[in-house]
């Protein structure tokens, strides 16, 4: 099979996307650590719980929505439990499963943290783009997401 090398325009697009993928997580993480003593992933876990009915999900569903292995998620939830932001309890429908729920303290923390997080997202992503570019970004990200998430595990979370 012959390698289809990137042309100059494609290489520019790829290198810029790779740079964004490297730098943006650090920007988001820094703001959340500074303002809320949370990592971006901890915030993401809490946000996914906040959008679930009764702010509760099975750990397996939460792992799927946050693209984590169960061991990684369990470790993060344990840290959040230690801060009384999340609690785990046996699933009433299946005794073999465990649920995670955002506590009242967690909900309060998330609500207090969200404005700073949204402002950081606006500052570094939304406000530097025109409305047309935002629409294009949504389409571009959607196309890439379909390619890297063919089963729609994460895609489904963002279809509102």
mmCIF file of C-alpha atoms in Angstrom:
data_model
loop_
_atom_site.group_PDB
_atom_site.id
_atom_site.type_symbol
_atom_site.label_atom_id
_atom_site.label_comp_id
_atom_site.label_asym_id
_atom_site.label_seq_id
_atom_site.Cartn_x
_atom_site.Cartn_y
_atom_site.Cartn_z
ATOM 1 C CA UNK A 1 0.000 0.000 0.000
ATOM 2 C CA UNK A 2 1.269 3.438 -0.952
ATOM 3 C CA UNK A 3 1.508 6.080 1.794
ATOM 4 C CA UNK A 4 -0.713 9.086 1.162
ATOM 5 C CA UNK A 5 1.522 11.847 2.563
ATOM 6 C CA UNK A 6 -0.027 15.078 3.780
ATOM 7 C CA UNK A 7 0.230 18.053 1.472
ATOM 8 C CA UNK A 8 1.253 21.459 2.846
ATOM 9 C CA UNK A 9 -2.300 22.570 3.708
ATOM 10 C CA UNK A 10 -3.150 19.236 5.332
ATOM 11 C CA UNK A 11 0.108 19.265 7.302
ATOM 12 C CA UNK A 12 -0.605 22.785 8.559
ATOM 13 C CA UNK A 13 -4.099 21.771 9.670
ATOM 14 C CA UNK A 14 -2.830 18.619 11.374
ATOM 15 C CA UNK A 15 0.082 20.304 13.186
ATOM 16 C CA UNK A 16 -2.199 23.079 14.437
ATOM 17 C CA UNK A 17 -4.802 20.563 15.653
ATOM 18 C CA UNK A 18 -2.079 18.547 17.387
ATOM 19 C CA UNK A 19 -0.859 21.707 19.121
ATOM 20 C CA UNK A 20 -4.384 22.523 20.304
ATOM 21 C CA UNK A 21 -4.793 18.954 21.587
ATOM 22 C CA UNK A 22 -1.559 19.332 23.548
ATOM 23 C CA UNK A 23 -2.057 22.849 24.928
ATOM 24 C CA UNK A 24 -5.787 23.248 25.590
ATOM 25 C CA UNK A 25 -6.076 20.509 28.254
ATOM 26 C CA UNK A 26 -3.345 22.215 30.273
ATOM 27 C CA UNK A 27 -5.085 25.580 30.027
ATOM 28 C CA UNK A 28 -8.368 24.076 31.229
ATOM 29 C CA UNK A 29 -6.684 22.057 33.965
ATOM 30 C CA UNK A 30 -4.692 25.049 35.260
ATOM 31 C CA UNK A 31 -7.780 27.213 35.667
ATOM 32 C CA UNK A 32 -9.750 24.485 37.440
ATOM 33 C CA UNK A 33 -6.865 23.597 39.766
ATOM 34 C CA UNK A 34 -6.267 27.250 40.622
ATOM 35 C CA UNK A 35 -9.910 28.246 41.118
ATOM 36 C CA UNK A 36 -11.553 25.047 42.368
ATOM 37 C CA UNK A 37 -8.814 22.576 43.341
ATOM 38 C CA UNK A 38 -10.190 20.186 40.726
ATOM 39 C CA UNK A 39 -8.587 18.581 37.716
ATOM 40 C CA UNK A 40 -10.365 18.935 34.412
ATOM 41 C CA UNK A 41 -11.232 15.225 34.524
ATOM 42 C CA UNK A 42 -12.701 15.526 38.043
ATOM 43 C CA UNK A 43 -14.799 18.462 36.847
ATOM 44 C CA UNK A 44 -15.884 16.422 33.809
ATOM 45 C CA UNK A 45 -16.955 13.488 36.007
ATOM 46 C CA UNK A 46 -18.994 15.825 38.190
ATOM 47 C CA UNK A 47 -20.513 17.525 35.124
ATOM 48 C CA UNK A 48 -21.598 14.185 33.656
ATOM 49 C CA UNK A 49 -23.219 13.251 36.963
ATOM 50 C CA UNK A 50 -24.934 16.642 37.144
ATOM 51 C CA UNK A 51 -26.663 16.001 33.810
ATOM 52 C CA UNK A 52 -27.912 12.521 34.750
ATOM 53 C CA UNK A 53 -31.330 11.836 36.290
ATOM 54 C CA UNK A 54 -31.072 12.313 40.061
ATOM 55 C CA UNK A 55 -27.415 13.233 39.403
ATOM 56 C CA UNK A 56 -26.685 9.494 39.496
ATOM 57 C CA UNK A 57 -25.090 7.031 37.068
ATOM 58 C CA UNK A 58 -23.797 3.496 37.253
ATOM 59 C CA UNK A 59 -20.033 3.537 37.412
ATOM 60 C CA UNK A 60 -19.884 1.638 34.105
ATOM 61 C CA UNK A 61 -22.063 4.273 32.388
ATOM 62 C CA UNK A 62 -20.022 7.077 33.941
ATOM 63 C CA UNK A 63 -16.805 5.436 32.724
ATOM 64 C CA UNK A 64 -18.257 5.224 29.228
ATOM 65 C CA UNK A 65 -19.389 8.875 29.248
ATOM 66 C CA UNK A 66 -16.011 10.088 30.464
ATOM 67 C CA UNK A 67 -13.958 7.736 28.278
ATOM 68 C CA UNK A 68 -12.233 6.168 31.287
ATOM 69 C CA UNK A 69 -11.380 2.696 32.409
ATOM 70 C CA UNK A 70 -13.221 1.568 35.531
ATOM 71 C CA UNK A 71 -9.987 1.527 37.578
ATOM 72 C CA UNK A 72 -9.152 5.130 36.587
ATOM 73 C CA UNK A 73 -12.704 6.294 37.260
ATOM 74 C CA UNK A 74 -12.807 4.454 40.577
ATOM 75 C CA UNK A 75 -9.604 6.187 41.668
ATOM 76 C CA UNK A 76 -10.972 9.626 40.724
ATOM 77 C CA UNK A 77 -14.352 8.971 42.352
ATOM 78 C CA UNK A 78 -12.567 7.851 45.514
ATOM 79 C CA UNK A 79 -10.768 11.227 45.612
ATOM 80 C CA UNK A 80 -14.062 13.043 45.032
ATOM 81 C CA UNK A 81 -15.700 10.949 47.768
ATOM 82 C CA UNK A 82 -12.943 12.001 50.155
ATOM 83 C CA UNK A 83 -13.977 15.595 49.522
ATOM 84 C CA UNK A 84 -17.684 14.685 49.880
ATOM 85 C CA UNK A 85 -18.391 15.790 46.310
ATOM 86 C CA UNK A 86 -19.517 12.362 45.067
ATOM 87 C CA UNK A 87 -20.837 9.275 46.822
ATOM 88 C CA UNK A 88 -20.988 5.637 45.753
ATOM 89 C CA UNK A 89 -23.682 3.165 46.702
ATOM 90 C CA UNK A 90 -24.973 -0.225 45.528
ATOM 91 C CA UNK A 91 -27.217 -0.060 42.476
ATOM 92 C CA UNK A 92 -30.783 -0.922 43.615
ATOM 93 C CA UNK A 93 -31.577 -2.622 40.263
ATOM 94 C CA UNK A 94 -28.409 -4.749 40.160
ATOM 95 C CA UNK A 95 -26.570 -5.642 43.363
ATOM 96 C CA UNK A 96 -23.411 -6.374 41.350
ATOM 97 C CA UNK A 97 -23.229 -2.784 40.117
ATOM 98 C CA UNK A 98 -22.253 0.431 41.891
ATOM 99 C CA UNK A 99 -23.783 3.848 41.363
ATOM 100 C CA UNK A 100 -22.100 7.216 41.722
ATOM 101 C CA UNK A 101 -24.069 10.290 42.721
ATOM 102 C CA UNK A 102 -23.137 13.939 42.869
ATOM 103 C CA UNK A 103 -23.733 15.059 46.461
ATOM 104 C CA UNK A 104 -25.342 18.362 47.457
ATOM 105 C CA UNK A 105 -21.834 19.595 48.276
ATOM 106 C CA UNK A 106 -20.654 18.424 44.843
ATOM 107 C CA UNK A 107 -23.548 20.169 43.125
ATOM 108 C CA UNK A 108 -22.752 23.385 45.006
ATOM 109 C CA UNK A 109 -19.050 23.080 44.063
ATOM 110 C CA UNK A 110 -19.887 22.426 40.411
ATOM 111 C CA UNK A 111 -22.239 25.419 40.242
ATOM 112 C CA UNK A 112 -19.591 27.651 41.830
ATOM 113 C CA UNK A 113 -16.892 26.338 39.480
ATOM 114 C CA UNK A 114 -18.835 26.403 36.204
ATOM 115 C CA UNK A 115 -18.695 30.185 35.565
ATOM 116 C CA UNK A 116 -14.880 30.274 35.698
ATOM 117 C CA UNK A 117 -14.618 27.179 33.527
ATOM 118 C CA UNK A 118 -17.031 28.606 30.953
ATOM 119 C CA UNK A 119 -15.114 31.885 30.933
ATOM 120 C CA UNK A 120 -11.872 29.993 30.250
ATOM 121 C CA UNK A 121 -13.534 28.068 27.409
ATOM 122 C CA UNK A 122 -14.878 31.341 26.013
ATOM 123 C CA UNK A 123 -11.516 33.111 26.320
ATOM 124 C CA UNK A 124 -9.470 30.403 24.640
ATOM 125 C CA UNK A 125 -11.937 28.838 22.183
ATOM 126 C CA UNK A 126 -15.314 30.489 21.611
ATOM 127 C CA UNK A 127 -14.487 34.204 21.645
ATOM 128 C CA UNK A 128 -11.478 33.848 19.337
ATOM 129 C CA UNK A 129 -13.743 32.456 16.607
ATOM 130 C CA UNK A 130 -16.404 34.063 14.455
ATOM 131 C CA UNK A 131 -19.941 32.645 14.602
ATOM 132 C CA UNK A 132 -19.286 31.009 11.227
ATOM 133 C CA UNK A 133 -16.079 29.400 12.544
ATOM 134 C CA UNK A 134 -17.938 28.085 15.591
ATOM 135 C CA UNK A 135 -20.451 26.375 13.283
ATOM 136 C CA UNK A 136 -17.569 25.012 11.221
ATOM 137 C CA UNK A 137 -15.790 23.809 14.359
ATOM 138 C CA UNK A 138 -18.924 21.966 15.464
ATOM 139 C CA UNK A 139 -19.107 20.218 12.099
ATOM 140 C CA UNK A 140 -15.385 19.466 11.995
ATOM 141 C CA UNK A 141 -15.332 18.125 15.556
ATOM 142 C CA UNK A 142 -18.443 16.059 14.813
ATOM 143 C CA UNK A 143 -16.857 14.475 11.744
ATOM 144 C CA UNK A 144 -13.647 13.643 13.637
ATOM 145 C CA UNK A 145 -15.646 12.334 16.594
ATOM 146 C CA UNK A 146 -17.599 9.972 14.323
ATOM 147 C CA UNK A 147 -14.286 8.626 13.019
ATOM 148 C CA UNK A 148 -12.623 8.089 16.406
ATOM 149 C CA UNK A 149 -15.840 7.089 18.246
ATOM 150 C CA UNK A 150 -17.641 4.866 15.705
ATOM 151 C CA UNK A 151 -19.834 3.290 18.405
ATOM 152 C CA UNK A 152 -20.990 6.736 19.504
ATOM 153 C CA UNK A 153 -20.024 6.259 23.163
ATOM 154 C CA UNK A 154 -19.012 9.894 23.640
ATOM 155 C CA UNK A 155 -20.908 11.323 20.679
ATOM 156 C CA UNK A 156 -24.248 10.488 22.299
ATOM 157 C CA UNK A 157 -23.425 12.625 25.337
ATOM 158 C CA UNK A 158 -23.172 15.738 23.177
ATOM 159 C CA UNK A 159 -26.327 15.376 21.100
ATOM 160 C CA UNK A 160 -28.699 17.851 22.672
#
